Each structure stands twice: as C-alpha cells, then as structure tokens.
C-alpha cells in the first residue's frame, strides 16, 4: 500500500494513544501526510477534544480521511459522526473496513485499542485506506444520509 501525499487526520484519547502513535507511524511510512490532533500521552483526557478536530478536518477537506482511536472506539465514532459530512465507521475486521468504504463511503475509521491487537488494527487500517467507494446503487443511500443531516426524515407515515 502506498499513500503518497494523502492527508490523514488522526486523534485519540489516553486509552488509544499508544495505538494512535503506531497508526501515525504506519501511515507516515506509507507516504501519507499525517495531521495528529493528539492526545500526546496516556494521561487521562476527554476524547471529544481530540476526535472533533479530526472529523472537522475531514469535513472541510483539510484531510482526505481520518482515524480516531479510543479504548473501544465507540465514543470516538459517535463524536466524529456528529460532524456533518462525516461518515465514521467502527471497524473490527478487514472486511468491515472494506465494506465501510465500498458501501458507505466512510471517511473516518474508528478503532478500539482495547479490542484489537496491533497487527489486526493495522490490517483494518490498511483495508480502510486501500478501500474505495463503489458508487452505483450506494449513491442513493449516501444522498439519503446527507438529507437526514439536513433535517429530512425517512420514517414511513405508518411509523410516524
């Protein structure tokens, strides 16, 4: 895999710091430009402070893709998905990462440092970075996601 000049934003809380450091080094070794939004140690911090800037950098186009890392990755994914234009996917397998990119046009990967070993986490990262959106039948759904972000509803009248 080569990521020559691809800009990738990364961020983590204290629980994800060690894995985030490995992710950043791996991405840099592959030629990516890494924007590291912290944290910078295992000292306890609140993950929204580090995940929101990652998501905003992706949403604004300052970064092509983002990676957020925490203990489970759950909270980090939730924060990233609050930013309009971000489609963050919490992935625990290479297949999940490939499908998140191919079917959902995911642009932020969430990883759980307490749930994935380093080797698996880097394999998931590589699958995510190498993946591409298939378009086609999935375009309609991505458009529907954008409409929900804008306040539209897809709840059928029978359930409203």
CSV table of N, CA and C in Angstrom, one decimal:
chain,number,residue,atom,x,y,z
A,1,UNK,N,0.9,-1.2,0.0
A,1,UNK,CA,0.0,0.0,0.0
A,1,UNK,C,0.9,1.2,0.0
A,2,UNK,N,0.6,2.2,-0.8
A,2,UNK,CA,1.2,3.5,-0.8
A,2,UNK,C,0.2,4.6,-0.7
A,3,UNK,N,0.5,5.5,0.2
A,3,UNK,CA,-0.5,6.6,0.4
A,3,UNK,C,0.2,7.9,0.1
A,4,UNK,N,1.1,8.0,-0.9
A,4,UNK,CA,1.8,9.2,-1.2
A,4,UNK,C,1.0,10.4,-1.2
A,5,UNK,N,1.3,11.3,-0.3
A,5,UNK,CA,0.7,12.7,-0.1
A,5,UNK,C,-0.7,12.7,0.2
A,6,UNK,N,-1.3,11.5,0.6
A,6,UNK,CA,-2.7,11.5,1.1
A,6,UNK,C,-2.7,12.1,2.5
A,7,UNK,N,-3.6,13.1,2.8
A,7,UNK,CA,-3.6,13.7,4.1
A,7,UNK,C,-4.6,12.9,5.0
A,8,UNK,N,-4.1,12.4,6.1
A,8,UNK,CA,-4.9,11.7,7.0
A,8,UNK,C,-4.8,12.3,8.4
A,9,UNK,N,-6.0,12.7,9.0
A,9,UNK,CA,-6.0,13.2,10.3
A,9,UNK,C,-6.2,12.1,11.3
A,10,UNK,N,-5.5,12.2,12.4
A,10,UNK,CA,-5.6,11.2,13.5
A,10,UNK,C,-5.8,11.8,14.8
A,11,UNK,N,-6.5,11.1,15.7
A,11,UNK,CA,-6.7,11.6,17.1
A,11,UNK,C,-7.1,10.5,18.0
A,12,UNK,N,-6.8,10.7,19.3
A,12,UNK,CA,-7.2,9.6,20.2
A,12,UNK,C,-7.3,10.2,21.6
A,13,UNK,N,-7.9,9.4,22.5
A,13,UNK,CA,-7.9,9.8,23.9
A,13,UNK,C,-6.7,9.0,24.5
A,14,UNK,N,-6.6,9.0,25.8
A,14,UNK,CA,-5.5,8.4,26.5
A,14,UNK,C,-5.4,6.8,26.3
A,15,UNK,N,-6.6,6.2,26.2
A,15,UNK,CA,-6.7,4.8,26.0
A,15,UNK,C,-6.2,4.4,24.6
A,16,UNK,N,-6.4,5.3,23.7
A,16,UNK,CA,-6.0,5.0,22.3
A,16,UNK,C,-4.6,5.5,21.9
A,17,UNK,N,-4.0,6.3,22.8
A,17,UNK,CA,-2.7,7.0,22.5
A,17,UNK,C,-1.7,6.0,21.9
A,18,UNK,N,-1.4,4.9,22.5
A,18,UNK,CA,-0.3,4.0,22.1
A,18,UNK,C,-0.6,3.5,20.7
A,19,UNK,N,-1.9,3.1,20.4
A,19,UNK,CA,-2.2,2.6,19.1
A,19,UNK,C,-2.2,3.7,18.1
A,20,UNK,N,-2.7,4.9,18.5
A,20,UNK,CA,-2.7,6.1,17.6
A,20,UNK,C,-1.3,6.4,17.1
A,21,UNK,N,-0.3,6.3,18.0
A,21,UNK,CA,1.1,6.5,17.7
A,21,UNK,C,1.6,5.5,16.6
A,22,UNK,N,1.2,4.3,16.8
A,22,UNK,CA,1.5,3.2,15.8
A,22,UNK,C,0.8,3.5,14.5
A,23,UNK,N,-0.4,3.9,14.5
A,23,UNK,CA,-1.2,4.2,13.3
A,23,UNK,C,-0.5,5.4,12.5
A,24,UNK,N,-0.1,6.4,13.3
A,24,UNK,CA,0.5,7.6,12.7
A,24,UNK,C,1.8,7.2,12.0
A,25,UNK,N,2.7,6.4,12.7
A,25,UNK,CA,3.9,6.0,12.2
A,25,UNK,C,3.7,5.1,10.9
A,26,UNK,N,2.8,4.2,11.0
A,26,UNK,CA,2.5,3.3,9.8
A,26,UNK,C,2.1,4.2,8.6
A,27,UNK,N,1.2,5.1,8.8
A,27,UNK,CA,0.7,6.0,7.8
A,27,UNK,C,1.8,6.8,7.2
A,28,UNK,N,2.7,7.4,8.0
A,28,UNK,CA,3.8,8.1,7.5
A,28,UNK,C,4.8,7.3,6.7
A,29,UNK,N,5.0,6.0,7.2
A,29,UNK,CA,5.9,5.1,6.5
A,29,UNK,C,5.3,4.8,5.1
A,30,UNK,N,4.0,4.9,4.9
A,30,UNK,CA,3.3,4.6,3.6
A,30,UNK,C,3.3,5.8,2.8
A,31,UNK,N,3.8,7.0,3.2
A,31,UNK,CA,3.8,8.2,2.4
A,31,UNK,C,2.7,9.2,2.7
A,32,UNK,N,1.9,8.9,3.7
A,32,UNK,CA,0.8,9.8,4.0
A,32,UNK,C,1.3,11.0,4.7
A,33,UNK,N,0.6,12.1,4.6
A,33,UNK,CA,0.8,13.3,5.4
A,33,UNK,C,-0.1,13.2,6.6
A,34,UNK,N,0.4,13.1,7.8
A,34,UNK,CA,-0.4,12.8,9.0
A,34,UNK,C,-0.6,14.1,9.8
A,35,UNK,N,-1.9,14.4,10.0
A,35,UNK,CA,-2.2,15.6,10.9
A,35,UNK,C,-2.6,14.9,12.2
A,36,UNK,N,-1.8,15.1,13.2
A,36,UNK,CA,-2.0,14.5,14.5
A,36,UNK,C,-2.6,15.5,15.5
A,37,UNK,N,-3.9,15.3,15.8
A,37,UNK,CA,-4.6,16.2,16.7
A,37,UNK,C,-4.5,15.8,18.2
A,38,UNK,N,-3.6,14.8,18.5
A,38,UNK,CA,-3.4,14.5,19.9
A,38,UNK,C,-4.4,13.3,20.3
A,39,UNK,N,-4.3,12.9,21.5
A,39,UNK,CA,-3.5,13.4,22.6
A,39,UNK,C,-2.1,13.0,22.5
A,40,UNK,N,-1.3,13.5,23.4
A,40,UNK,CA,0.2,13.2,23.3
A,40,UNK,C,0.7,12.4,24.5
A,41,UNK,N,-0.2,11.7,25.2
A,41,UNK,CA,0.3,10.8,26.3
A,41,UNK,C,-0.9,9.9,26.8
A,42,UNK,N,-0.6,9.1,27.7
A,42,UNK,CA,-1.6,8.3,28.3
A,42,UNK,C,-2.3,8.9,29.6
A,43,UNK,N,-2.0,10.2,29.7
A,43,UNK,CA,-2.6,11.0,30.8
A,43,UNK,C,-4.1,11.1,30.5
A,44,UNK,N,-5.0,10.8,31.4
A,44,UNK,CA,-6.5,10.8,31.1
A,44,UNK,C,-7.0,12.2,30.5
A,45,UNK,N,-7.7,12.0,29.4
A,45,UNK,CA,-8.3,13.2,28.7
A,45,UNK,C,-9.7,12.8,28.2
A,46,UNK,N,-10.4,13.8,27.8
A,46,UNK,CA,-11.8,13.5,27.2
A,46,UNK,C,-11.7,13.4,25.7
A,47,UNK,N,-12.1,12.3,25.1
A,47,UNK,CA,-12.0,12.0,23.7
A,47,UNK,C,-12.6,13.0,22.8
A,48,UNK,N,-13.7,13.7,23.1
A,48,UNK,CA,-14.3,14.6,22.1
A,48,UNK,C,-13.3,15.7,21.7
A,49,UNK,N,-12.4,16.1,22.7
A,49,UNK,CA,-11.5,17.2,22.4
A,49,UNK,C,-10.5,16.8,21.3
A,50,UNK,N,-10.3,15.6,21.0
A,50,UNK,CA,-9.3,15.1,20.0
A,50,UNK,C,-10.0,14.5,18.8
A,51,UNK,N,-11.2,14.0,18.9
A,51,UNK,CA,-11.9,13.4,17.8
A,51,UNK,C,-12.7,14.4,17.0
A,52,UNK,N,-13.2,15.5,17.6
A,52,UNK,CA,-13.9,16.5,16.8
A,52,UNK,C,-13.0,17.2,15.8
A,53,UNK,N,-11.7,17.6,16.2
A,53,UNK,CA,-10.9,18.2,15.1
A,53,UNK,C,-10.5,17.3,14.0
A,54,UNK,N,-10.4,16.0,14.3
A,54,UNK,CA,-10.2,15.0,13.2
A,54,UNK,C,-11.4,15.1,12.2
A,55,UNK,N,-12.6,14.9,12.8
A,55,UNK,CA,-13.8,14.9,11.9
A,55,UNK,C,-13.9,16.2,11.2
A,56,UNK,N,-13.7,17.3,11.8
A,56,UNK,CA,-13.8,18.6,11.1
A,56,UNK,C,-12.8,18.8,10.0
A,57,UNK,N,-11.6,18.3,10.2
A,57,UNK,CA,-10.6,18.4,9.1
A,57,UNK,C,-11.0,17.5,7.9
A,58,UNK,N,-11.7,16.4,8.1
A,58,UNK,CA,-12.2,15.6,7.0
A,58,UNK,C,-13.4,16.3,6.4
A,59,UNK,N,-14.3,16.8,7.2
A,59,UNK,CA,-15.5,17.5,6.6
A,59,UNK,C,-15.2,18.7,5.8
A,60,UNK,N,-14.1,19.4,6.2
A,60,UNK,CA,-13.7,20.7,5.5
A,60,UNK,C,-12.8,20.4,4.3
A,61,UNK,N,-12.3,19.2,4.2
A,61,UNK,CA,-11.4,18.8,3.1
A,61,UNK,C,-9.9,19.0,3.4
A,62,UNK,N,-9.6,19.5,4.6
A,62,UNK,CA,-8.2,19.6,5.0
A,62,UNK,C,-7.5,18.3,5.1
A,63,UNK,N,-8.3,17.2,5.3
A,63,UNK,CA,-7.8,15.8,5.3
A,63,UNK,C,-8.7,15.0,4.4
A,64,UNK,N,-8.1,14.0,3.7
A,64,UNK,CA,-9.0,13.2,2.9
A,64,UNK,C,-9.7,12.1,3.7
A,65,UNK,N,-9.0,11.6,4.8
A,65,UNK,CA,-9.6,10.6,5.6
A,65,UNK,C,-9.1,10.9,7.1
A,66,UNK,N,-9.8,10.2,8.0
A,66,UNK,CA,-9.5,10.4,9.4
A,66,UNK,C,-9.5,9.0,10.1
A,67,UNK,N,-8.8,9.0,11.2
A,67,UNK,CA,-8.7,7.8,12.1
A,67,UNK,C,-8.8,8.3,13.5
A,68,UNK,N,-9.8,7.8,14.3
A,68,UNK,CA,-10.0,8.1,15.7
A,68,UNK,C,-9.8,6.8,16.5
A,69,UNK,N,-9.1,6.9,17.6
A,69,UNK,CA,-8.8,5.7,18.4
A,69,UNK,C,-9.1,6.0,19.9
A,70,UNK,N,-9.8,5.0,20.5
A,70,UNK,CA,-10.0,5.1,21.9
A,70,UNK,C,-10.0,3.7,22.5
A,71,UNK,N,-10.4,3.5,23.7
A,71,UNK,CA,-10.5,2.2,24.3
A,71,UNK,C,-11.3,1.2,23.5
A,72,UNK,N,-12.6,1.6,23.2
A,72,UNK,CA,-13.5,0.8,22.4
A,72,UNK,C,-13.7,1.3,21.0
A,73,UNK,N,-13.5,2.6,20.9
A,73,UNK,CA,-13.8,3.3,19.6
A,73,UNK,C,-15.2,3.8,19.5
A,74,UNK,N,-16.1,3.3,20.4
A,74,UNK,CA,-17.5,3.7,20.3
A,74,UNK,C,-17.7,5.2,20.4
A,75,UNK,N,-17.2,5.7,21.5
A,75,UNK,CA,-17.4,7.2,21.8
A,75,UNK,C,-16.8,8.0,20.7
A,76,UNK,N,-15.6,7.6,20.2
A,76,UNK,CA,-14.9,8.3,19.2
A,76,UNK,C,-15.7,8.3,17.9
A,77,UNK,N,-16.3,7.2,17.6
A,77,UNK,CA,-17.1,7.2,16.4
A,77,UNK,C,-18.3,8.1,16.5
A,78,UNK,N,-18.9,8.1,17.7
A,78,UNK,CA,-20.1,8.9,17.9
A,78,UNK,C,-19.8,10.4,17.8
A,79,UNK,N,-18.7,10.8,18.4
A,79,UNK,CA,-18.3,12.2,18.2
A,79,UNK,C,-18.1,12.5,16.8
A,80,UNK,N,-17.3,11.7,16.1
A,80,UNK,CA,-17.0,12.0,14.7
A,80,UNK,C,-18.3,12.1,13.8
A,81,UNK,N,-19.2,11.2,14.1
A,81,UNK,CA,-20.5,11.2,13.3
A,81,UNK,C,-21.4,12.4,13.6
A,82,UNK,N,-21.1,13.2,14.6
A,82,UNK,CA,-21.9,14.4,14.9
A,82,UNK,C,-21.5,15.5,13.9
A,83,UNK,N,-20.4,15.4,13.3
A,83,UNK,CA,-19.9,16.5,12.3
A,83,UNK,C,-20.5,16.2,11.0
A,84,UNK,N,-21.3,17.1,10.5
A,84,UNK,CA,-21.9,17.0,9.2
A,84,UNK,C,-20.9,16.7,8.1
A,85,UNK,N,-21.2,15.7,7.3
A,85,UNK,CA,-20.3,15.3,6.2
A,85,UNK,C,-19.4,14.2,6.6
A,86,UNK,N,-19.4,13.8,7.8
A,86,UNK,CA,-18.5,12.7,8.2
A,86,UNK,C,-19.3,11.4,8.3
A,87,UNK,N,-18.8,10.3,7.8
A,87,UNK,CA,-19.4,9.0,7.9
A,87,UNK,C,-18.3,8.1,8.6
A,88,UNK,N,-18.3,8.1,9.9
A,88,UNK,CA,-17.3,7.3,10.7
A,88,UNK,C,-17.8,5.9,10.9
A,89,UNK,N,-16.9,5.0,10.7
A,89,UNK,CA,-17.2,3.5,10.9
A,89,UNK,C,-16.3,2.9,11.9
A,90,UNK,N,-16.9,2.3,12.9
A,90,UNK,CA,-16.1,1.5,13.9
A,90,UNK,C,-15.9,0.1,13.3
A,91,UNK,N,-14.7,-0.2,13.1
A,91,UNK,CA,-14.4,-1.5,12.4
A,91,UNK,C,-13.5,-2.4,13.2
A,92,UNK,N,-13.9,-3.7,13.3
A,92,UNK,CA,-13.1,-4.7,14.0
A,92,UNK,C,-12.5,-5.8,13.1
A,93,UNK,N,-12.7,-5.6,11.8
A,93,UNK,CA,-12.2,-6.6,10.8
A,93,UNK,C,-11.9,-5.9,9.5
A,94,UNK,N,-11.0,-6.5,8.7
A,94,UNK,CA,-10.7,-6.0,7.4
A,94,UNK,C,-11.9,-6.0,6.5
A,95,UNK,N,-12.7,-7.0,6.6
A,95,UNK,CA,-13.9,-7.0,5.7
A,95,UNK,C,-14.8,-5.8,6.1
A,96,UNK,N,-15.0,-5.6,7.4
A,96,UNK,CA,-15.9,-4.5,7.8
A,96,UNK,C,-15.3,-3.1,7.3
A,97,UNK,N,-14.0,-3.0,7.3
A,97,UNK,CA,-13.4,-1.7,6.9
A,97,UNK,C,-13.6,-1.6,5.3
A,98,UNK,N,-13.4,-2.7,4.6
A,98,UNK,CA,-13.6,-2.6,3.1
A,98,UNK,C,-15.0,-2.2,2.8
A,99,UNK,N,-16.0,-2.9,3.5
A,99,UNK,CA,-17.4,-2.6,3.2
A,99,UNK,C,-17.8,-1.2,3.6
A,100,UNK,N,-17.2,-0.7,4.7
A,100,UNK,CA,-17.5,0.7,5.2
A,100,UNK,C,-17.1,1.7,4.1
A,101,UNK,N,-16.0,1.5,3.4
A,101,UNK,CA,-15.5,2.4,2.4
A,101,UNK,C,-16.3,2.1,1.1
A,102,UNK,N,-16.5,0.8,0.7
A,102,UNK,CA,-17.2,0.5,-0.5
A,102,UNK,C,-18.6,0.8,-0.6
A,103,UNK,N,-19.4,0.6,0.5
A,103,UNK,CA,-20.8,0.7,0.5
A,103,UNK,C,-21.3,2.0,1.2
A,104,UNK,N,-20.5,2.5,2.2
A,104,UNK,CA,-21.0,3.7,3.0
A,104,UNK,C,-20.2,4.9,2.7
A,105,UNK,N,-19.1,4.8,1.9
A,105,UNK,CA,-18.2,5.9,1.6
A,105,UNK,C,-17.7,6.5,2.9
A,106,UNK,N,-17.4,5.6,3.9
A,106,UNK,CA,-16.9,6.1,5.2
A,106,UNK,C,-15.6,6.8,5.0
A,107,UNK,N,-15.5,7.9,5.7
A,107,UNK,CA,-14.3,8.8,5.6
A,107,UNK,C,-13.5,8.9,6.9
A,108,UNK,N,-14.0,8.3,7.9
A,108,UNK,CA,-13.3,8.3,9.2
A,108,UNK,C,-13.4,6.8,9.8
A,109,UNK,N,-12.3,6.3,10.2
A,109,UNK,CA,-12.2,5.0,10.8
A,109,UNK,C,-12.0,5.1,12.3
A,110,UNK,N,-12.9,4.4,13.0
A,110,UNK,CA,-12.7,4.4,14.5
A,110,UNK,C,-12.2,3.0,14.9
A,111,UNK,N,-11.2,3.0,15.7
A,111,UNK,CA,-10.6,1.8,16.2
A,111,UNK,C,-10.6,1.7,17.7
A,112,UNK,N,-10.8,0.5,18.3
A,112,UNK,CA,-10.8,0.3,19.7
A,112,UNK,C,-9.5,-0.4,20.1
A,113,UNK,N,-8.6,0.4,20.8
A,113,UNK,CA,-7.3,-0.1,21.2
A,113,UNK,C,-7.4,-1.3,22.2
A,114,UNK,N,-8.4,-1.3,23.0
A,114,UNK,CA,-8.6,-2.4,24.0
A,114,UNK,C,-9.2,-3.6,23.4
A,115,UNK,N,-9.7,-3.5,22.1
A,115,UNK,CA,-10.4,-4.6,21.5
A,115,UNK,C,-9.6,-5.3,20.3
A,116,UNK,N,-8.6,-4.6,19.8
A,116,UNK,CA,-7.9,-5.0,18.7
A,116,UNK,C,-6.4,-5.1,19.0
A,117,UNK,N,-5.8,-6.2,18.6
A,117,UNK,CA,-4.3,-6.3,18.7
A,117,UNK,C,-3.7,-5.3,17.7
A,118,UNK,N,-2.4,-5.0,17.9
A,118,UNK,CA,-1.8,-4.0,17.0
A,118,UNK,C,-1.8,-4.5,15.5
A,119,UNK,N,-1.5,-5.8,15.3
A,119,UNK,CA,-1.4,-6.3,13.9
A,119,UNK,C,-2.8,-6.3,13.3
A,120,UNK,N,-3.8,-6.7,14.0
A,120,UNK,CA,-5.2,-6.6,13.4
A,120,UNK,C,-5.6,-5.2,13.1
A,121,UNK,N,-5.3,-4.3,14.1
A,121,UNK,CA,-5.6,-2.9,13.9
A,121,UNK,C,-5.0,-2.3,12.7
A,122,UNK,N,-3.7,-2.6,12.4
A,122,UNK,CA,-3.0,-2.1,11.2
A,122,UNK,C,-3.6,-2.7,10.0
A,123,UNK,N,-4.0,-4.0,10.0
A,123,UNK,CA,-4.6,-4.6,8.9
A,123,UNK,C,-6.0,-4.0,8.6
A,124,UNK,N,-6.7,-3.7,9.6
A,124,UNK,CA,-8.0,-3.0,9.4
A,124,UNK,C,-7.8,-1.6,8.8
A,125,UNK,N,-6.8,-0.9,9.3
A,125,UNK,CA,-6.4,0.4,8.8
A,125,UNK,C,-6.0,0.3,7.3
A,126,UNK,N,-5.2,-0.6,7.0
A,126,UNK,CA,-4.8,-0.8,5.6
A,126,UNK,C,-6.0,-1.1,4.7
A,127,UNK,N,-6.9,-1.9,5.1
A,127,UNK,CA,-8.1,-2.2,4.3
A,127,UNK,C,-8.9,-1.0,4.1
A,128,UNK,N,-9.0,-0.2,5.2
A,128,UNK,CA,-9.8,1.1,5.1
A,128,UNK,C,-9.1,2.1,4.2
A,129,UNK,N,-7.9,2.2,4.3
A,129,UNK,CA,-7.1,3.2,3.5
A,129,UNK,C,-7.1,2.8,2.0
A,130,UNK,N,-7.0,1.5,1.8
A,130,UNK,CA,-7.0,1.0,0.4
A,130,UNK,C,-8.3,1.0,-0.3
A,131,UNK,N,-9.4,1.0,0.5
A,131,UNK,CA,-10.7,0.9,0.0
A,131,UNK,C,-11.2,2.1,-0.8
A,132,UNK,N,-12.2,1.9,-1.6
A,132,UNK,CA,-12.8,3.0,-2.4
A,132,UNK,C,-14.3,2.8,-2.5
A,133,UNK,N,-15.0,3.9,-2.5
A,133,UNK,CA,-16.4,3.9,-2.7
A,133,UNK,C,-16.8,3.3,-4.0
A,134,UNK,N,-17.8,2.4,-4.0
A,134,UNK,CA,-18.2,1.7,-5.3
A,134,UNK,C,-19.2,2.6,-6.0
A,135,UNK,N,-19.9,3.5,-5.4
A,135,UNK,CA,-20.9,4.3,-6.1
A,135,UNK,C,-22.1,3.5,-6.4
A,136,UNK,N,-22.6,3.7,-7.6
A,136,UNK,CA,-23.7,2.9,-8.1
A,136,UNK,C,-24.9,2.9,-7.2
A,137,UNK,N,-25.4,1.7,-6.8
A,137,UNK,CA,-26.6,1.6,-6.0
A,137,UNK,C,-26.4,2.3,-4.7
A,138,UNK,N,-25.2,2.5,-4.2
A,138,UNK,CA,-24.9,3.1,-2.9
A,138,UNK,C,-25.1,4.6,-2.9
A,139,UNK,N,-25.0,5.2,-4.1
A,139,UNK,CA,-25.1,6.7,-4.1
A,139,UNK,C,-26.4,7.2,-3.6
A,140,UNK,N,-27.5,6.5,-3.9
A,140,UNK,CA,-28.8,6.9,-3.4
A,140,UNK,C,-28.8,6.9,-1.8
A,141,UNK,N,-28.2,6.0,-1.2
A,141,UNK,CA,-28.2,5.9,0.2
A,141,UNK,C,-27.3,7.0,0.9
A,142,UNK,N,-26.2,7.3,0.2
A,142,UNK,CA,-25.3,8.4,0.7
A,142,UNK,C,-26.1,9.7,0.6
A,143,UNK,N,-26.8,9.9,-0.5
A,143,UNK,CA,-27.6,11.1,-0.7
A,143,UNK,C,-28.7,11.1,0.5
A,144,UNK,N,-29.3,10.0,0.8
A,144,UNK,CA,-30.3,10.0,1.9
A,144,UNK,C,-29.6,10.4,3.2
A,145,UNK,N,-28.4,9.9,3.4
A,145,UNK,CA,-27.7,10.3,4.7
A,145,UNK,C,-27.5,11.8,4.7
A,146,UNK,N,-27.1,12.4,3.6
A,146,UNK,CA,-27.0,13.8,3.5
A,146,UNK,C,-28.3,14.5,3.8
A,147,UNK,N,-29.4,14.0,3.3
A,147,UNK,CA,-30.7,14.6,3.5
A,147,UNK,C,-31.1,14.5,5.0
A,148,UNK,N,-30.8,13.4,5.7
A,148,UNK,CA,-31.0,13.3,7.1
A,148,UNK,C,-30.2,14.3,7.9
A,149,UNK,N,-29.0,14.5,7.5
A,149,UNK,CA,-28.1,15.6,8.1
A,149,UNK,C,-28.8,17.0,8.0
A,150,UNK,N,-29.5,17.2,6.9
A,150,UNK,CA,-30.1,18.5,6.6
A,150,UNK,C,-31.5,18.5,7.3
A,151,UNK,N,-31.9,17.5,8.0
A,151,UNK,CA,-33.2,17.5,8.7
A,151,UNK,C,-34.3,16.8,8.1
A,152,UNK,N,-34.1,16.1,6.9
A,152,UNK,CA,-35.2,15.3,6.3
A,152,UNK,C,-35.4,14.1,7.1
A,153,UNK,N,-36.6,13.5,6.9
A,153,UNK,CA,-36.9,12.3,7.6
A,153,UNK,C,-37.3,11.2,6.6
A,154,UNK,N,-36.9,9.9,6.9
A,154,UNK,CA,-37.3,8.8,6.1
A,154,UNK,C,-38.2,7.8,6.8
A,155,UNK,N,-38.8,8.3,7.9
A,155,UNK,CA,-39.7,7.5,8.7
A,155,UNK,C,-41.0,7.3,7.9
A,156,UNK,N,-41.4,6.1,7.5
A,156,UNK,CA,-42.7,5.9,6.8
A,156,UNK,C,-43.9,6.5,7.6
A,157,UNK,N,-44.9,7.0,7.0
A,157,UNK,CA,-46.1,7.5,7.7
A,157,UNK,C,-46.6,6.5,8.7
A,158,UNK,N,-46.6,5.2,8.4
A,158,UNK,CA,-47.2,4.2,9.3
A,158,UNK,C,-46.4,4.2,10.6
A,159,UNK,N,-45.2,4.6,10.7
A,159,UNK,CA,-44.4,4.6,11.9
A,159,UNK,C,-44.3,5.9,12.6
A,160,UNK,N,-44.7,7.0,11.9
A,160,UNK,CA,-44.5,8.3,12.5
A,160,UNK,C,-45.4,8.6,13.6
